[in-house]
Short mmCIF file of C-alpha atoms and ligand atoms in Angstrom, two decimals:
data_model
loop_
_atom_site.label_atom_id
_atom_site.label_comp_id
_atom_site.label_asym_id
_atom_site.label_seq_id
_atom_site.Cartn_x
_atom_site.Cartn_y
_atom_site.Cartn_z
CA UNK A 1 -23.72 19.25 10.26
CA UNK A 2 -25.08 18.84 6.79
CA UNK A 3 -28.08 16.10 6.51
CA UNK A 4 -25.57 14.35 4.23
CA UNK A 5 -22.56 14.66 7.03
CA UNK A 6 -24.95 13.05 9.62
CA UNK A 7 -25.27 9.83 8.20
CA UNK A 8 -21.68 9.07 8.13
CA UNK A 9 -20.14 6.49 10.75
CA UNK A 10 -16.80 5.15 11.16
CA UNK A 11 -18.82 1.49 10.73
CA UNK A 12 -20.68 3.22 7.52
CA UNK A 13 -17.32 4.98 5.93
CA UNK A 14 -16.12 1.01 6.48
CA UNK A 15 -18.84 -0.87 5.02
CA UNK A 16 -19.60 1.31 1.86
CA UNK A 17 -15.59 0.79 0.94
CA UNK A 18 -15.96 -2.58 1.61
CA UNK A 19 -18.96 -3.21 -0.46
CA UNK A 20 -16.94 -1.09 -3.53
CA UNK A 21 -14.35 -3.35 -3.04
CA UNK A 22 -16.89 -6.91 -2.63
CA UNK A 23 -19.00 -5.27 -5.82
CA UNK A 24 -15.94 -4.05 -7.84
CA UNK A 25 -17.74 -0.67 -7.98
CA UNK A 26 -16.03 2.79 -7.65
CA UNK A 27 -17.53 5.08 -5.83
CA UNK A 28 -17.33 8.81 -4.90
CA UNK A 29 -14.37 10.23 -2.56
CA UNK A 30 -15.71 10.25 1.62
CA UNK A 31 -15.20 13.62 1.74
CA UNK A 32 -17.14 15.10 -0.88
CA UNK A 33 -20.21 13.89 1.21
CA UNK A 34 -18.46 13.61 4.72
CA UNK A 35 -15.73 16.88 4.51
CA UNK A 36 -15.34 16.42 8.55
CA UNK A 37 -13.65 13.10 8.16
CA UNK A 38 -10.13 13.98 9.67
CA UNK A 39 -7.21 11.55 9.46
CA UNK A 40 -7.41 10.33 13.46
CA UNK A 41 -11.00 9.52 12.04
CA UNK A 42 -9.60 8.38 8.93
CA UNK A 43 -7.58 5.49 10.45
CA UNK A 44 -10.02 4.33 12.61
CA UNK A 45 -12.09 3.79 9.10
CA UNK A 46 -9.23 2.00 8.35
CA UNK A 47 -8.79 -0.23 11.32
CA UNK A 48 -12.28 -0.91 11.41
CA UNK A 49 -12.16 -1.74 7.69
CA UNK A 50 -9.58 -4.41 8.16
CA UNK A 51 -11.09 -5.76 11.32
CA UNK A 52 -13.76 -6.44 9.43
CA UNK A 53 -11.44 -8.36 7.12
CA UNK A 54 -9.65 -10.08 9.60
CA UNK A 55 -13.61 -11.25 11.50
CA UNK A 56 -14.08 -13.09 8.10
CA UNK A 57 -11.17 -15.13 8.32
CA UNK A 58 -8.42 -13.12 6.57
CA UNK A 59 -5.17 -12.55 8.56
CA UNK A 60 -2.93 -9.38 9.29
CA UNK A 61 0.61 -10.32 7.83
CA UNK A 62 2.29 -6.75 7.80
CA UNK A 63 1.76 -3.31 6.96
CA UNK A 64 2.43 -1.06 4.18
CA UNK A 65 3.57 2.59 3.82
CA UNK A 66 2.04 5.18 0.82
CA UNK A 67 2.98 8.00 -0.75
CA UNK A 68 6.62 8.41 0.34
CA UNK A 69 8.32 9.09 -2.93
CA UNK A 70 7.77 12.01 -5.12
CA UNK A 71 6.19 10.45 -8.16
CA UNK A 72 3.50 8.74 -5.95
CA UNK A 73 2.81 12.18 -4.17
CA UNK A 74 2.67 14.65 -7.38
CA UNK A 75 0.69 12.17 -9.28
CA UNK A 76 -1.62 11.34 -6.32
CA UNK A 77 -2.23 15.07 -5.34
CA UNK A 78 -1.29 13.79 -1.76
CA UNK A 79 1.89 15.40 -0.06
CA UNK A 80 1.77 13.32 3.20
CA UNK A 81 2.47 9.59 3.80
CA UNK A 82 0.67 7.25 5.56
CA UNK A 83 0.42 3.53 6.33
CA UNK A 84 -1.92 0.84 6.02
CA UNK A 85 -2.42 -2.38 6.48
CA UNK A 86 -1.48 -5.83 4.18
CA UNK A 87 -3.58 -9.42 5.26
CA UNK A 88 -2.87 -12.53 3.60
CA UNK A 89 -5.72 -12.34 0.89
CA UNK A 90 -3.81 -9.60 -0.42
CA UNK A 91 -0.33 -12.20 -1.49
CA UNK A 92 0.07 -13.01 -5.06
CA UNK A 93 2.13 -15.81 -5.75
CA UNK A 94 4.93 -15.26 -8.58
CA UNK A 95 3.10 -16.74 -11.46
CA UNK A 96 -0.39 -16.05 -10.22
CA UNK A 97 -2.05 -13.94 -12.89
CA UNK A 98 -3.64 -10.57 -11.55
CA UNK A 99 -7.12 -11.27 -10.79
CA UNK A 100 -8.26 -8.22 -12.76
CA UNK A 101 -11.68 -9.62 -13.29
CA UNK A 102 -11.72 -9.18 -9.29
CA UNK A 103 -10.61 -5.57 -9.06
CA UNK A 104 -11.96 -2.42 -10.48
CA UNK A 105 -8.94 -0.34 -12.36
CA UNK A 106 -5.60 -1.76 -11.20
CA UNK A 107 -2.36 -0.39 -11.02
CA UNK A 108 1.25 -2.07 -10.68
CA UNK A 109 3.96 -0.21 -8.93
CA UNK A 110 7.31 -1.23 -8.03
CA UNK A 111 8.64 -1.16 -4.37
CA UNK A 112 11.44 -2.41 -1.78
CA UNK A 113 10.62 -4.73 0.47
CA UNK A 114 11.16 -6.14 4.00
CA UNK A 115 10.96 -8.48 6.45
CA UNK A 116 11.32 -8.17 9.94
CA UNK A 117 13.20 -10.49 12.30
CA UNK A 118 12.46 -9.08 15.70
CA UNK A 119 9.47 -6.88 16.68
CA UNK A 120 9.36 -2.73 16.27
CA UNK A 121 7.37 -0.52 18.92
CA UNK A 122 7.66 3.18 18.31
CA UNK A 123 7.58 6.03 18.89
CA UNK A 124 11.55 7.41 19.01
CA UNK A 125 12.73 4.48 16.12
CA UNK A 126 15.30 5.76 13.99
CA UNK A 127 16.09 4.64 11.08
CA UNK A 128 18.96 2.87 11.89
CA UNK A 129 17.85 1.28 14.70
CA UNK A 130 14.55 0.29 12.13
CA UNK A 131 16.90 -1.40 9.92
CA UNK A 132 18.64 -3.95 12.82
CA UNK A 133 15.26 -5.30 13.06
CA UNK A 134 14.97 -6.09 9.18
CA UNK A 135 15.72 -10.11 8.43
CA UNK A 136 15.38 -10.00 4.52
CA UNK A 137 14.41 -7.51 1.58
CA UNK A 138 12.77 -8.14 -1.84
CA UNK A 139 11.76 -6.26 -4.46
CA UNK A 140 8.06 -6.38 -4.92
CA UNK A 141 5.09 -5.18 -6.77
CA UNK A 142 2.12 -3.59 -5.31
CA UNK A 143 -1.13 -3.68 -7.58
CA UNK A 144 -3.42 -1.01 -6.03
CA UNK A 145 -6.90 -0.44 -6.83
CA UNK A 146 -8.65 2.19 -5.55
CA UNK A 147 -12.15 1.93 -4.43
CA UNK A 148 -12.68 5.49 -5.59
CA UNK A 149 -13.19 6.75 -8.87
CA UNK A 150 -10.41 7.21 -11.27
CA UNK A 151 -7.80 7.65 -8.26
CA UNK A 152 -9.33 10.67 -6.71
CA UNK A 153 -8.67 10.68 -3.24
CA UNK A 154 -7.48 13.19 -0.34
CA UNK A 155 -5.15 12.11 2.09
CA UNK A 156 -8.20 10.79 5.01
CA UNK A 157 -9.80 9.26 1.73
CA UNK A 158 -7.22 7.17 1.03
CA UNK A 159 -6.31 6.43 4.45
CA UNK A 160 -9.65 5.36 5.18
CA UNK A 161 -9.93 2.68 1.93
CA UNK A 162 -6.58 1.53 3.58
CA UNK A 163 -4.48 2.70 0.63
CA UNK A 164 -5.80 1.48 -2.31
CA UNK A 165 -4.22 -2.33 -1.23
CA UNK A 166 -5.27 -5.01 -2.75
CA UNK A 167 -2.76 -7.53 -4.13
CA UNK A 168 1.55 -7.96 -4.07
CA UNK A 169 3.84 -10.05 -4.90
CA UNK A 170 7.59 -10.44 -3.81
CA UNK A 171 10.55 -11.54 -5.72
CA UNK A 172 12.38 -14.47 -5.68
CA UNK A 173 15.68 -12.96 -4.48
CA UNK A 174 16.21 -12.45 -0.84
CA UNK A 175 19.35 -9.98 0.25
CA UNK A 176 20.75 -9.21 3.61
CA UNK A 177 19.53 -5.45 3.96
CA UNK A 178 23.48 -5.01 5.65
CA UNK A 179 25.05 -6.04 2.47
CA UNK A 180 23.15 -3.66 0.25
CA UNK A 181 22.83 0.27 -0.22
CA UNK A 182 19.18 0.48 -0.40
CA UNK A 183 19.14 4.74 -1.25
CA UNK A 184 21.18 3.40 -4.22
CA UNK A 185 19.20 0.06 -5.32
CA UNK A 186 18.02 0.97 -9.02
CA UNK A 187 14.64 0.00 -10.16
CA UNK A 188 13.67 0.22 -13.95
CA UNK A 189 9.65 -0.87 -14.59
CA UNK A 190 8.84 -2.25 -17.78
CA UNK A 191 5.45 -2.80 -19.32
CA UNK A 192 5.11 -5.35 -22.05
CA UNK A 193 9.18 -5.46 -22.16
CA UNK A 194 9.21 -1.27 -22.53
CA UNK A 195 11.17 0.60 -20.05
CA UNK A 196 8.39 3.48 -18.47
CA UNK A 197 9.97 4.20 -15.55
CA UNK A 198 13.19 4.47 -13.37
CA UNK A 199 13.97 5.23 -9.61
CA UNK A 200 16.29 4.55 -7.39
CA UNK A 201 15.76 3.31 -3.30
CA UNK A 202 16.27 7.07 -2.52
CA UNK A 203 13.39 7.87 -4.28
CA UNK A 204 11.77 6.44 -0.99
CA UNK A 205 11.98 9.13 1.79
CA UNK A 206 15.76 9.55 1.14
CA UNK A 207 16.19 6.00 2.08
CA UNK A 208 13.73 3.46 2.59
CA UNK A 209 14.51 2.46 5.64
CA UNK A 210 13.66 6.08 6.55
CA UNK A 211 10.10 5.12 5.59
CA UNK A 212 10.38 1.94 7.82
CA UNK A 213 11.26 4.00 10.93
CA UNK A 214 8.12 6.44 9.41
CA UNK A 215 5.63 3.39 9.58
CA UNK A 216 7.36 2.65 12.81
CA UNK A 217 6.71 5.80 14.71
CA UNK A 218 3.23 6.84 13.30
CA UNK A 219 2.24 3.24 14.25
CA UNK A 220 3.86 3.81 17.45
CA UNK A 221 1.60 6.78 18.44
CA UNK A 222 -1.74 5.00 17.55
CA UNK A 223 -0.43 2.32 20.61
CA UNK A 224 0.64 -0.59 17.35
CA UNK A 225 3.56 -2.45 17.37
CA UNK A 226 5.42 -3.97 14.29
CA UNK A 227 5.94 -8.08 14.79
CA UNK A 228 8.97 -10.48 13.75
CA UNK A 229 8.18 -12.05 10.56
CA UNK A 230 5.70 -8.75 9.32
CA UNK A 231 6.43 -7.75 5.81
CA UNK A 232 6.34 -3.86 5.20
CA UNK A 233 6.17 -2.38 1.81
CA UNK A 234 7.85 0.42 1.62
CA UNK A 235 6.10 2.77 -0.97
CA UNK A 236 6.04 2.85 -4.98
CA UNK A 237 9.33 4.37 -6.10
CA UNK A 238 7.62 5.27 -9.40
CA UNK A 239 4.09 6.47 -10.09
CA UNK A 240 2.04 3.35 -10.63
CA UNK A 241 1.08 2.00 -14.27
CA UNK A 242 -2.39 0.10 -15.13
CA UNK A 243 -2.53 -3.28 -15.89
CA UNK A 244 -5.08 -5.35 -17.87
CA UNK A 245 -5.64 -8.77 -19.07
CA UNK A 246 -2.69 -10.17 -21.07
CA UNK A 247 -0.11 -6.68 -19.69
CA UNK A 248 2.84 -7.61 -18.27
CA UNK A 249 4.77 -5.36 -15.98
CA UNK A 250 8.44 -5.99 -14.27
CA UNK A 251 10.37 -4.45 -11.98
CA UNK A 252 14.33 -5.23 -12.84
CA UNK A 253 16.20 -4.18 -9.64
CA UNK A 254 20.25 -4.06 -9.55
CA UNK A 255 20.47 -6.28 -6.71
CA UNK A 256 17.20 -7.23 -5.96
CA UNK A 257 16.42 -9.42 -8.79
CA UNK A 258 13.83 -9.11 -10.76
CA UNK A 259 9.51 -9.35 -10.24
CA UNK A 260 6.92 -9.55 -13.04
CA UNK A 261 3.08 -9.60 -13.03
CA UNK A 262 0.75 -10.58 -15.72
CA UNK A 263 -2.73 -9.32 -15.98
CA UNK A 264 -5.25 -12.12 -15.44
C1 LIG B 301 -2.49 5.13 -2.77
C2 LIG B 301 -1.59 4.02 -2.35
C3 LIG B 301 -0.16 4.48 -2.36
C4 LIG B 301 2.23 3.75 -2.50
O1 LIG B 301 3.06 2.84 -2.54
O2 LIG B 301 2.54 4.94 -2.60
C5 LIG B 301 0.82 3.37 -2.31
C6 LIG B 301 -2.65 5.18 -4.26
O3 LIG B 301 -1.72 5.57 -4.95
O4 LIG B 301 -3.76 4.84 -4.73
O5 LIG B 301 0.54 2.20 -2.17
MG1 LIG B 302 2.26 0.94 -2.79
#
């Protein structure tokens, strides 16, 4: 091991991304300095990360997936999904201006959202069977801010600064998921009233309730368990756009109503 490898920790991966995100500063990718961290290490970053989170009082509420559509994954550079985990500090209220004075180069990205009713415990979950568990879905918007620099992650990377979360917000229209097809929900983001983007449900692993039963199963095999009442974002259906203060970005679904952020 390099002199540089042997300082790194699970605890010390954990504590420098959660200083970047306390200090607002952006710092290099893990792996340029640690190239051993694998993705079972990865998560445990991860875990420990939010641990650390939930020790100073915040609260696990659900989890979300990454990277599962196309436009996340080419613009990313990342051809894998993963999941991570959401906590209460992390829920903007509709109206709430985007604390960007708090964050360090956000991005807004639109994605389908649910709510589970009873509890999910992979692995084996199709998704089907995924779906009879989800209550409600929303549309919603995920700001993510990366604590590395301009974006530039591989897959442990971002795994490890629990992908990029910091701050959603869901929409004021709740559908019954059985009433709706989801792979054909349409999405159009605007920015400042400008349509920059359009995408469809399918856009999400064929189906987002494919990605559910994804979050499901990889969950599953670390021994975690999805509860009643857990919100799970499902992934950006379009690549992400910045916001600053005074930007306004909105997601206009078909069904699902529609959600709008304002830089703070
Ligand atoms: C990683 C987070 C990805 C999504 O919905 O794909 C994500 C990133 O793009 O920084 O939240
Ligand atoms: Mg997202």
């Amino acid at each position: 091991m390099t002199e540089e490898a042997a300082k790194w920790t699970i605890e010390s991966a954990a504590e420098l991304l959660l200083r970047a995100e306390r200090e607002r500063k952006d710092r290099p990718r893990i792996t340029s300095e640690w190239p051993q961290l694998d993705l079972a290490t990865a998560y445990l970053v991860q875990d420990r990360l939010v641990g650390r989170k939930v020790a100073d009082g915040e609260k696990v509420i659900g989890v979300k997936l990454g990277l599962t559509s196309r436009a996340k994954q080419e613009r990313m550079g990342v051809a894998e999904p993963l999941t991570a985990w959401l906590t209460d500090k992390m829920v903007l209220q509709p109206g709430t201006p985007v604390p960007t004075d708090e964050l360090i180069h956000p991005r807004v990205e639109p994605e389908i959202v649910f709510v589970l009713g009873e509890r999910l415990a992979g692995p084996g979950v199709t998704a089907a069977s995924a779906m009879s568990a989800v209550r409600s879905v929303y549309s919603g918007l995920e700001v993510i801010d990366s604590r590395y620099t301009d974006f530039q992650f591989t897959l442990a990377d971002v795994v490890a600064d629990n992908a990029s979360s910091a701050r959603f917000v869901i929409g004021g229209v709740e559908q019954d998921p059985r009433e709706l097809d989801l792979a054909a929900e349409a999405c159009r983001l605007r920015v400042d009233g400008r349509t920059v983007d359009t995408a469809t449900g399918a856009a999400v692993q064929g189906h987002p309730a494919e990605a559910l039963a994804l979050a499901v199963n990889s969950l599953g095999e670390r021994g975690i368990e999805l509860e009643a009442g857990w919100i799970v974002l499902t992934g950006g259906m379009t690549d992400a756009v910045t916001i600053g203060p005074g930007q306004q970005v909105t997601a206009e679904f078909s069904h699902l109503g529609s959600v709008t952020v304002t830089g703070g």
